[in-house]
Protein backbone atom coordinates (compact mmCIF):
# COMPACT_ATOMS: atom_id res chain seq x y z
CA MET A 1 -2.59 -65.68 145.48
CA SER A 2 -6.07 -66.17 143.97
CA VAL A 3 -5.00 -64.46 140.76
CA ILE A 4 -1.91 -66.67 140.54
CA VAL A 5 -3.98 -69.85 141.01
CA VAL A 6 -6.41 -68.88 138.26
CA GLU A 7 -3.61 -67.87 135.90
CA GLN A 8 -1.80 -71.17 136.46
CA ALA A 9 -5.00 -73.12 135.85
CA ASP A 10 -5.63 -71.09 132.71
CA ARG A 11 -2.20 -72.00 131.37
CA LEU A 12 -2.85 -75.65 132.20
CA PHE A 13 -6.15 -75.64 130.30
CA GLN A 14 -4.59 -73.81 127.38
CA GLN A 15 -1.73 -76.30 127.21
CA HIS A 16 -3.72 -79.52 127.51
CA VAL A 17 -7.12 -78.80 125.93
CA ASN A 18 -7.07 -78.74 122.16
CA LYS A 19 -9.31 -79.66 119.28
CA ASN A 20 -8.06 -83.27 119.23
CA ILE A 21 -8.85 -83.74 122.93
CA LEU A 22 -12.33 -82.30 122.42
CA ALA A 23 -12.96 -84.39 119.31
CA ASP A 24 -11.88 -87.55 121.14
CA ALA A 25 -14.18 -86.64 124.02
CA ASP A 26 -17.05 -86.26 121.55
CA ASP A 27 -16.35 -89.86 120.55
CA GLY A 28 -16.66 -90.98 124.17
CA LYS A 29 -12.97 -91.23 125.09
CA TRP A 30 -11.88 -90.36 128.63
CA ALA A 31 -9.16 -87.68 128.61
CA ALA A 32 -6.81 -89.55 130.95
CA SER A 33 -3.75 -87.36 130.40
CA LEU A 34 -5.77 -84.21 131.01
CA TRP A 35 -7.25 -85.60 134.21
CA ALA A 36 -3.78 -86.56 135.43
CA ALA A 37 -2.62 -82.97 134.84
CA LEU A 38 -5.62 -81.64 136.78
CA GLU A 39 -4.86 -83.94 139.70
CA ASP A 40 -1.18 -82.97 139.69
CA ALA A 41 -2.29 -79.35 140.01
CA GLY A 42 -4.61 -80.20 142.92
CA LEU A 43 -7.67 -78.76 141.19
CA PRO A 44 -10.15 -81.57 142.05
CA LEU A 45 -9.60 -80.82 145.77
CA ALA A 46 -9.65 -77.03 145.38
CA LEU A 47 -12.74 -76.55 147.55
CA VAL A 48 -11.76 -79.03 150.28
CA PRO A 49 -10.32 -77.32 153.40
CA GLU A 50 -6.59 -77.70 153.98
CA ALA A 51 -7.23 -79.36 157.35
CA ALA A 52 -9.06 -82.16 155.52
CA GLY A 53 -6.30 -82.67 152.96
CA GLY A 54 -7.47 -80.27 150.27
CA VAL A 55 -6.30 -76.96 148.82
CA GLY A 56 -8.77 -74.78 150.72
CA LEU A 57 -9.54 -72.17 148.09
CA ALA A 58 -12.37 -69.69 148.55
CA ALA A 59 -15.64 -70.28 146.71
CA SER A 60 -15.01 -67.23 144.51
CA VAL A 61 -11.70 -68.70 143.32
CA VAL A 62 -13.24 -72.11 142.70
CA ALA A 63 -16.02 -70.44 140.71
CA SER A 64 -13.37 -68.72 138.59
CA LEU A 65 -11.64 -72.06 138.00
CA ILE A 66 -14.92 -73.63 136.90
CA ARG A 67 -15.50 -70.73 134.53
CA ARG A 68 -12.05 -71.05 132.99
CA ALA A 69 -12.47 -74.80 132.59
CA ALA A 70 -15.76 -74.15 130.79
CA PHE A 71 -14.11 -71.43 128.69
CA TYR A 72 -11.83 -74.13 127.29
CA SER A 73 -14.65 -76.74 127.23
CA VAL A 74 -12.74 -79.12 129.51
CA PRO A 75 -14.44 -82.48 128.77
CA LEU A 76 -14.21 -83.89 132.30
CA PRO A 77 -16.26 -83.76 135.54
CA LEU A 78 -13.82 -81.38 137.24
CA ALA A 79 -16.52 -79.12 138.72
CA GLU A 80 -18.58 -82.09 139.91
CA THR A 81 -15.51 -83.53 141.64
CA MET A 82 -14.75 -80.20 143.36
CA ILE A 83 -18.26 -79.94 144.82
CA ALA A 84 -18.65 -83.64 145.62
CA SER A 85 -15.33 -83.78 147.47
CA ARG A 86 -16.30 -80.82 149.66
CA LEU A 87 -19.76 -82.18 150.45
CA TRP A 88 -18.39 -85.60 151.38
CA VAL A 89 -15.73 -84.11 153.66
CA ASP A 90 -18.35 -81.87 155.29
CA ALA A 91 -20.40 -84.99 155.97
CA GLY A 92 -17.46 -86.52 157.84
CA GLY A 93 -15.95 -88.63 155.08
CA ASP A 94 -12.35 -88.93 153.92
CA VAL A 95 -11.05 -87.21 150.80
CA LEU A 96 -12.41 -88.93 147.70
CA ASP A 97 -9.97 -90.35 145.16
CA GLY A 98 -10.19 -89.75 141.44
CA ALA A 99 -13.04 -88.24 139.47
CA VAL A 100 -16.41 -88.03 141.19
CA THR A 101 -19.85 -87.26 139.83
CA LEU A 102 -23.17 -86.37 141.46
CA ALA A 103 -26.59 -88.05 141.40
CA PRO A 104 -29.47 -87.69 141.05
CA VAL A 105 -29.58 -84.81 138.60
CA ASN A 106 -33.30 -84.71 137.79
CA PRO A 107 -35.67 -83.32 140.45
CA GLN A 108 -38.11 -86.18 139.88
CA ASP A 109 -35.54 -88.95 140.46
CA ARG A 110 -35.76 -90.43 143.97
CA LEU A 111 -33.14 -92.76 145.44
CA THR A 112 -33.75 -94.57 148.71
CA VAL A 113 -31.69 -96.32 151.38
CA VAL A 114 -32.74 -99.09 153.72
CA GLU A 115 -30.61 -100.19 156.66
CA ASN A 116 -29.35 -103.76 156.77
CA GLY A 117 -27.03 -105.61 159.11
CA SER A 118 -23.70 -104.12 157.98
CA GLY A 119 -24.78 -100.95 156.20
CA VAL A 120 -27.54 -99.93 153.83
CA THR A 121 -29.13 -101.04 150.59
CA LEU A 122 -29.40 -98.34 147.92
CA SER A 123 -32.21 -98.42 145.37
CA GLY A 124 -33.50 -96.30 142.52
CA THR A 125 -32.56 -95.00 139.09
CA ALA A 126 -30.80 -91.72 138.26
CA HIS A 127 -31.00 -90.27 134.76
CA HIS A 128 -28.58 -87.99 132.91
CA VAL A 129 -25.74 -88.48 135.40
CA PRO A 130 -22.62 -86.59 134.21
CA TRP A 131 -19.87 -89.10 133.34
CA GLY A 132 -21.75 -91.65 135.43
CA VAL A 133 -20.22 -94.68 133.72
CA GLN A 134 -16.71 -93.23 133.35
CA ALA A 135 -16.27 -91.63 136.79
CA PRO A 136 -14.84 -94.10 139.35
CA THR A 137 -17.08 -92.73 142.12
CA THR A 138 -20.60 -91.31 142.33
CA LEU A 139 -21.76 -89.25 145.30
CA VAL A 140 -25.43 -90.09 145.68
CA PHE A 141 -28.11 -88.30 147.68
CA ALA A 142 -30.79 -90.66 148.95
CA ARG A 143 -33.49 -90.74 151.62
CA ASP A 144 -34.68 -93.34 154.07
CA ALA A 145 -38.31 -94.18 154.80
CA SER A 146 -38.63 -91.23 157.21
CA GLY A 147 -37.38 -88.76 154.58
CA LYS A 148 -33.99 -88.18 156.18
CA GLY A 149 -31.22 -87.48 153.67
CA PHE A 150 -27.96 -89.38 153.30
CA LEU A 151 -24.86 -89.03 151.15
CA CYS A 152 -23.61 -92.31 149.72
CA ARG A 153 -20.26 -93.07 148.15
CA VAL A 154 -20.83 -95.56 145.34
CA LEU A 155 -17.97 -97.04 143.34
CA SER A 156 -18.53 -97.84 139.69
CA ALA A 157 -17.23 -101.34 140.32
CA GLN A 158 -20.25 -101.97 142.58
CA LEU A 159 -22.76 -101.32 139.80
CA ARG A 160 -24.03 -103.53 137.06
CA PRO A 161 -23.56 -102.17 133.53
CA ASN A 162 -25.54 -98.98 133.08
CA LYS A 163 -26.84 -97.28 129.98
CA PRO A 164 -24.33 -94.83 128.50
CA ARG A 165 -26.06 -91.79 127.05
CA ARG A 166 -24.91 -88.35 125.90
CA ASN A 167 -26.31 -84.85 125.83
CA VAL A 168 -26.34 -82.51 122.83
CA ALA A 169 -22.71 -81.59 123.59
CA TYR A 170 -21.79 -85.31 123.42
CA GLU A 171 -20.89 -85.24 127.11
CA PRO A 172 -21.74 -88.50 128.92
CA ARG A 173 -25.09 -88.28 130.68
CA ASP A 174 -25.73 -91.84 131.76
CA GLU A 175 -28.72 -93.70 133.13
CA MET A 176 -27.57 -95.37 136.34
CA HIS A 177 -29.43 -98.13 138.17
CA PHE A 178 -28.63 -98.50 141.86
CA ASP A 179 -31.20 -101.18 142.72
CA GLY A 180 -29.88 -103.55 145.36
CA VAL A 181 -26.47 -101.89 145.76
CA GLN A 182 -25.02 -102.87 149.15
CA LEU A 183 -23.02 -100.16 150.90
CA HIS A 184 -20.91 -100.44 154.05
CA ALA A 185 -21.53 -98.10 156.93
CA GLY A 186 -18.41 -96.09 156.05
CA ASP A 187 -19.84 -95.35 152.62
CA VAL A 188 -22.97 -93.69 154.00
CA ARG A 189 -23.11 -90.40 155.89
CA PRO A 190 -26.04 -88.33 157.17
CA ALA A 191 -26.44 -85.41 154.80
CA PRO A 192 -25.81 -81.93 156.19
CA ASP A 193 -29.06 -80.23 157.21
CA ASP A 194 -29.04 -77.86 154.24
CA LEU A 195 -29.18 -80.82 151.85
CA ASN A 196 -32.18 -82.49 153.44
CA LYS A 197 -34.73 -80.42 151.54
CA ASP A 198 -33.62 -80.52 147.90
CA GLY A 199 -30.60 -82.77 147.95
CA LEU A 200 -27.89 -81.83 145.47
CA MET A 201 -30.05 -79.72 143.14
CA ALA A 202 -28.74 -76.31 144.23
CA PHE A 203 -25.12 -77.46 144.11
CA GLY A 204 -25.45 -78.99 140.65
CA ALA A 205 -27.22 -75.87 139.40
CA ALA A 206 -24.46 -73.68 140.85
CA ILE A 207 -21.93 -75.68 138.83
CA ARG A 208 -23.87 -75.16 135.62
CA VAL A 209 -24.22 -71.44 136.39
CA GLN A 210 -20.47 -70.92 136.54
CA GLN A 211 -19.92 -73.13 133.51
CA MET A 212 -22.43 -71.17 131.44
CA ILE A 213 -20.60 -67.95 132.30
CA GLY A 214 -17.34 -69.46 131.05
CA GLY A 215 -19.01 -70.83 127.92
CA MET A 216 -20.67 -67.52 127.09
CA GLU A 217 -17.40 -65.68 127.55
CA ARG A 218 -15.75 -68.03 125.07
CA CYS A 219 -18.55 -67.56 122.53
CA LEU A 220 -18.32 -63.77 122.77
CA ASP A 221 -14.54 -63.99 122.42
CA TYR A 222 -14.95 -65.98 119.20
CA ALA A 223 -17.64 -63.61 117.89
CA LEU A 224 -15.70 -60.43 118.58
CA THR A 225 -12.56 -61.85 116.98
CA TYR A 226 -14.46 -62.99 113.90
CA ALA A 227 -16.33 -59.68 113.56
CA ASN A 228 -13.05 -57.79 113.51
CA GLU A 229 -11.37 -60.17 111.05
CA ARG A 230 -14.15 -60.90 108.54
CA ILE A 231 -14.07 -58.31 105.76
CA GLN A 232 -17.25 -57.50 103.84
CA PHE A 233 -17.74 -54.54 101.46
CA GLY A 234 -14.24 -53.37 102.23
CA ARG A 235 -14.40 -53.25 106.03
CA PRO A 236 -14.72 -55.61 109.03
CA ILE A 237 -18.31 -56.70 109.65
CA GLY A 238 -17.89 -55.49 113.25
CA LYS A 239 -18.06 -51.94 111.86
CA PHE A 240 -21.65 -52.43 110.69
CA GLN A 241 -24.31 -51.13 113.06
CA ALA A 242 -26.45 -54.27 112.81
CA ILE A 243 -23.57 -56.48 113.97
CA GLN A 244 -22.66 -54.02 116.71
CA HIS A 245 -26.24 -54.06 117.95
CA MET A 246 -26.34 -57.87 118.03
CA LEU A 247 -23.08 -58.05 119.97
CA ALA A 248 -24.31 -55.36 122.37
CA VAL A 249 -27.46 -57.38 123.09
CA ALA A 250 -25.37 -60.50 123.75
CA ALA A 251 -22.97 -58.55 125.97
CA GLY A 252 -25.90 -57.17 127.96
CA HIS A 253 -27.25 -60.66 128.61
CA PHE A 254 -23.77 -61.83 129.59
CA ALA A 255 -23.29 -58.93 132.03
CA ALA A 256 -26.64 -59.54 133.71
CA ALA A 257 -25.98 -63.27 133.99
CA SER A 258 -22.49 -62.65 135.38
CA ALA A 259 -23.93 -60.46 138.13
CA THR A 260 -26.27 -63.22 139.28
CA ALA A 261 -23.46 -65.79 139.10
CA ASP A 262 -21.15 -63.54 141.14
CA ALA A 263 -23.77 -63.47 143.91
CA LEU A 264 -22.95 -67.13 144.61
CA PHE A 265 -19.40 -66.21 145.67
CA GLU A 266 -20.66 -65.48 149.18
CA SER A 267 -21.65 -69.13 149.62
CA GLU A 268 -18.97 -71.20 151.28
CA ARG A 269 -19.58 -74.12 148.89
CA LEU A 270 -21.20 -72.24 145.95
CA GLY A 271 -24.61 -73.90 146.34
CA ASP A 272 -25.52 -73.01 149.93
CA ASP A 273 -27.84 -70.09 149.04
CA ASP A 274 -30.56 -71.79 147.01
CA PHE A 275 -32.51 -68.56 146.39
CA ALA A 276 -29.45 -66.97 144.80
CA VAL A 277 -28.88 -70.19 142.85
CA ALA A 278 -32.48 -70.12 141.60
CA ILE A 279 -32.07 -66.57 140.31
CA ALA A 280 -28.68 -67.29 138.76
CA LYS A 281 -29.65 -70.55 137.07
CA SER A 282 -32.77 -69.09 135.49
CA ARG A 283 -31.02 -65.89 134.33
CA CYS A 284 -27.90 -67.65 133.07
CA GLY A 285 -29.99 -70.20 131.19
CA GLU A 286 -31.91 -67.42 129.47
CA ALA A 287 -28.69 -65.58 128.63
CA ALA A 288 -26.97 -68.72 127.34
CA GLY A 289 -29.61 -69.22 124.67
CA GLN A 290 -29.42 -65.60 123.55
CA VAL A 291 -25.61 -65.45 123.49
CA ALA A 292 -25.29 -68.71 121.57
CA ALA A 293 -27.83 -67.54 118.98
CA VAL A 294 -26.15 -64.16 118.46
CA CYS A 295 -22.66 -65.64 118.18
CA HIS A 296 -23.82 -68.11 115.53
CA GLN A 297 -25.52 -65.29 113.63
CA VAL A 298 -22.33 -63.22 113.68
CA HIS A 299 -20.32 -66.14 112.32
CA GLY A 300 -22.87 -66.97 109.64
CA ALA A 301 -22.40 -70.31 107.91
CA MET A 302 -18.83 -70.59 109.22
CA GLY A 303 -20.11 -71.00 112.79
CA PHE A 304 -22.08 -74.12 111.89
CA THR A 305 -19.12 -76.09 110.58
CA GLN A 306 -17.24 -78.75 112.51
CA GLU A 307 -13.98 -77.06 111.58
CA HIS A 308 -14.75 -73.93 113.60
CA PRO A 309 -14.49 -74.48 117.40
CA LEU A 310 -17.58 -72.38 118.22
CA HIS A 311 -19.78 -75.46 118.43
CA PHE A 312 -17.77 -76.89 121.33
CA SER A 313 -19.04 -73.98 123.43
CA THR A 314 -22.54 -73.46 122.07
CA ARG A 315 -23.48 -77.14 122.29
CA ARG A 316 -22.44 -77.11 125.93
CA LEU A 317 -24.47 -73.97 126.60
CA TRP A 318 -27.57 -75.57 125.10
CA ALA A 319 -27.04 -78.66 127.27
CA TRP A 320 -26.07 -76.93 130.51
CA ARG A 321 -29.08 -74.60 130.54
CA ASP A 322 -31.41 -77.63 130.83
CA GLU A 323 -29.41 -79.67 133.35
CA TRP A 324 -30.03 -79.55 137.12
CA GLY A 325 -33.32 -77.80 136.43
CA ALA A 326 -34.12 -75.62 133.41
CA GLU A 327 -35.12 -71.96 133.65
CA SER A 328 -38.79 -72.73 134.24
CA TYR A 329 -38.00 -74.98 137.21
CA TRP A 330 -35.98 -72.31 139.02
CA GLN A 331 -38.23 -69.43 137.94
CA GLU A 332 -41.17 -71.17 139.57
CA ARG A 333 -39.20 -71.50 142.78
CA VAL A 334 -38.25 -67.83 142.72
CA GLY A 335 -41.88 -66.90 142.15
CA ARG A 336 -43.08 -69.09 145.02
CA LYS A 337 -40.57 -67.53 147.39
CA ILE A 338 -41.51 -63.98 146.40
CA CYS A 339 -45.24 -64.71 146.67
CA ALA A 340 -44.76 -66.28 150.09
CA SER A 341 -42.84 -63.20 151.25
CA GLY A 342 -45.51 -60.75 150.06
CA GLY A 343 -45.04 -57.38 148.39
CA GLU A 344 -43.67 -55.74 151.50
CA GLY A 345 -41.15 -58.53 151.93
CA LEU A 346 -39.63 -58.36 148.45
CA TRP A 347 -36.91 -55.81 149.17
CA PRO A 348 -35.80 -57.42 152.46
CA LEU A 349 -35.74 -60.75 150.61
CA LEU A 350 -33.33 -59.34 148.02
CA ALA A 351 -31.25 -57.27 150.44
CA ASP A 352 -30.99 -59.65 153.39
CA ARG A 353 -29.26 -62.89 152.43
CA LYS A 354 -29.53 -64.48 155.90
CA ASP A 355 -32.92 -66.02 155.13
CA SER A 356 -32.59 -67.25 151.59
CA THR A 357 -34.27 -70.65 151.54
CA VAL A 358 -36.48 -71.02 148.48
CA ALA A 359 -40.03 -72.16 149.20
CA ALA A 360 -40.83 -75.65 147.98
């Protein structure tokens, strides 16, 4: 069944995502027809349990769907909606409608809630929010004065105009101001205990991990195809040892990154194990830079043109590696956890996944 779901999604992406869709997205246009096709297939609710009105797919299958969407550079917040919908349902909320994004993205951004007569008042600014202006709903993590975490459902209609911005891949990464936003009690839920420490950071990083795997796979697919088709000195350039060595280096990085990303499959919601996420995000970010560089080198000047589709993947890799914490952010957290465990605790830390909380 899992294989069938992924194959069907792959055909959907292949049918609906083309160069025109991607070019329009680069210009800031919302791919409405593509989103409608995704909703018809039930993909935004893939991670929500069936009892709550979702599809109820396993985390490993959802990770594969995110990878395939990234393989085709789907220019929509599909992965964010999958995770946000599950988190909101787990917090006791109803199934969210339409596209949903997550905030805050940056570790230094702090959003706060203060109780009022009928609900709460939300305050603060979130930077680089994926599709923040275009998504109808934003799932916000905020804290009260005591430090307790809450999940807040914020509709775009409730916000004053925010600053639309884009990352290097031309994906919307907006600056959103929530100061003075009034929310009803039904739009605010106590965050699950595992969110109280770092909010949505691990879940957002888990999304980028799976997306980077899909993006790297696409880049390698382009590079291998080009190396076998481009003829130089009477034979394909893929027959030259230098090119073979470059591709082998890229494949090695991809294999190592894939192994760390696969370790997240054991999490029920992909981001539950923040130590595994820290390892995966740092390793995948490192690999993404190497794979993108090698694939551009293999393509030569051709890979830097707008006409060749390689840039749709490499620009996303360069952006995704820095979002929801760059390599240095997660590497520091891995180092702190290992140091706190001591030398004798390193192997149990890696082998026993029951206690996997990363030290602050």
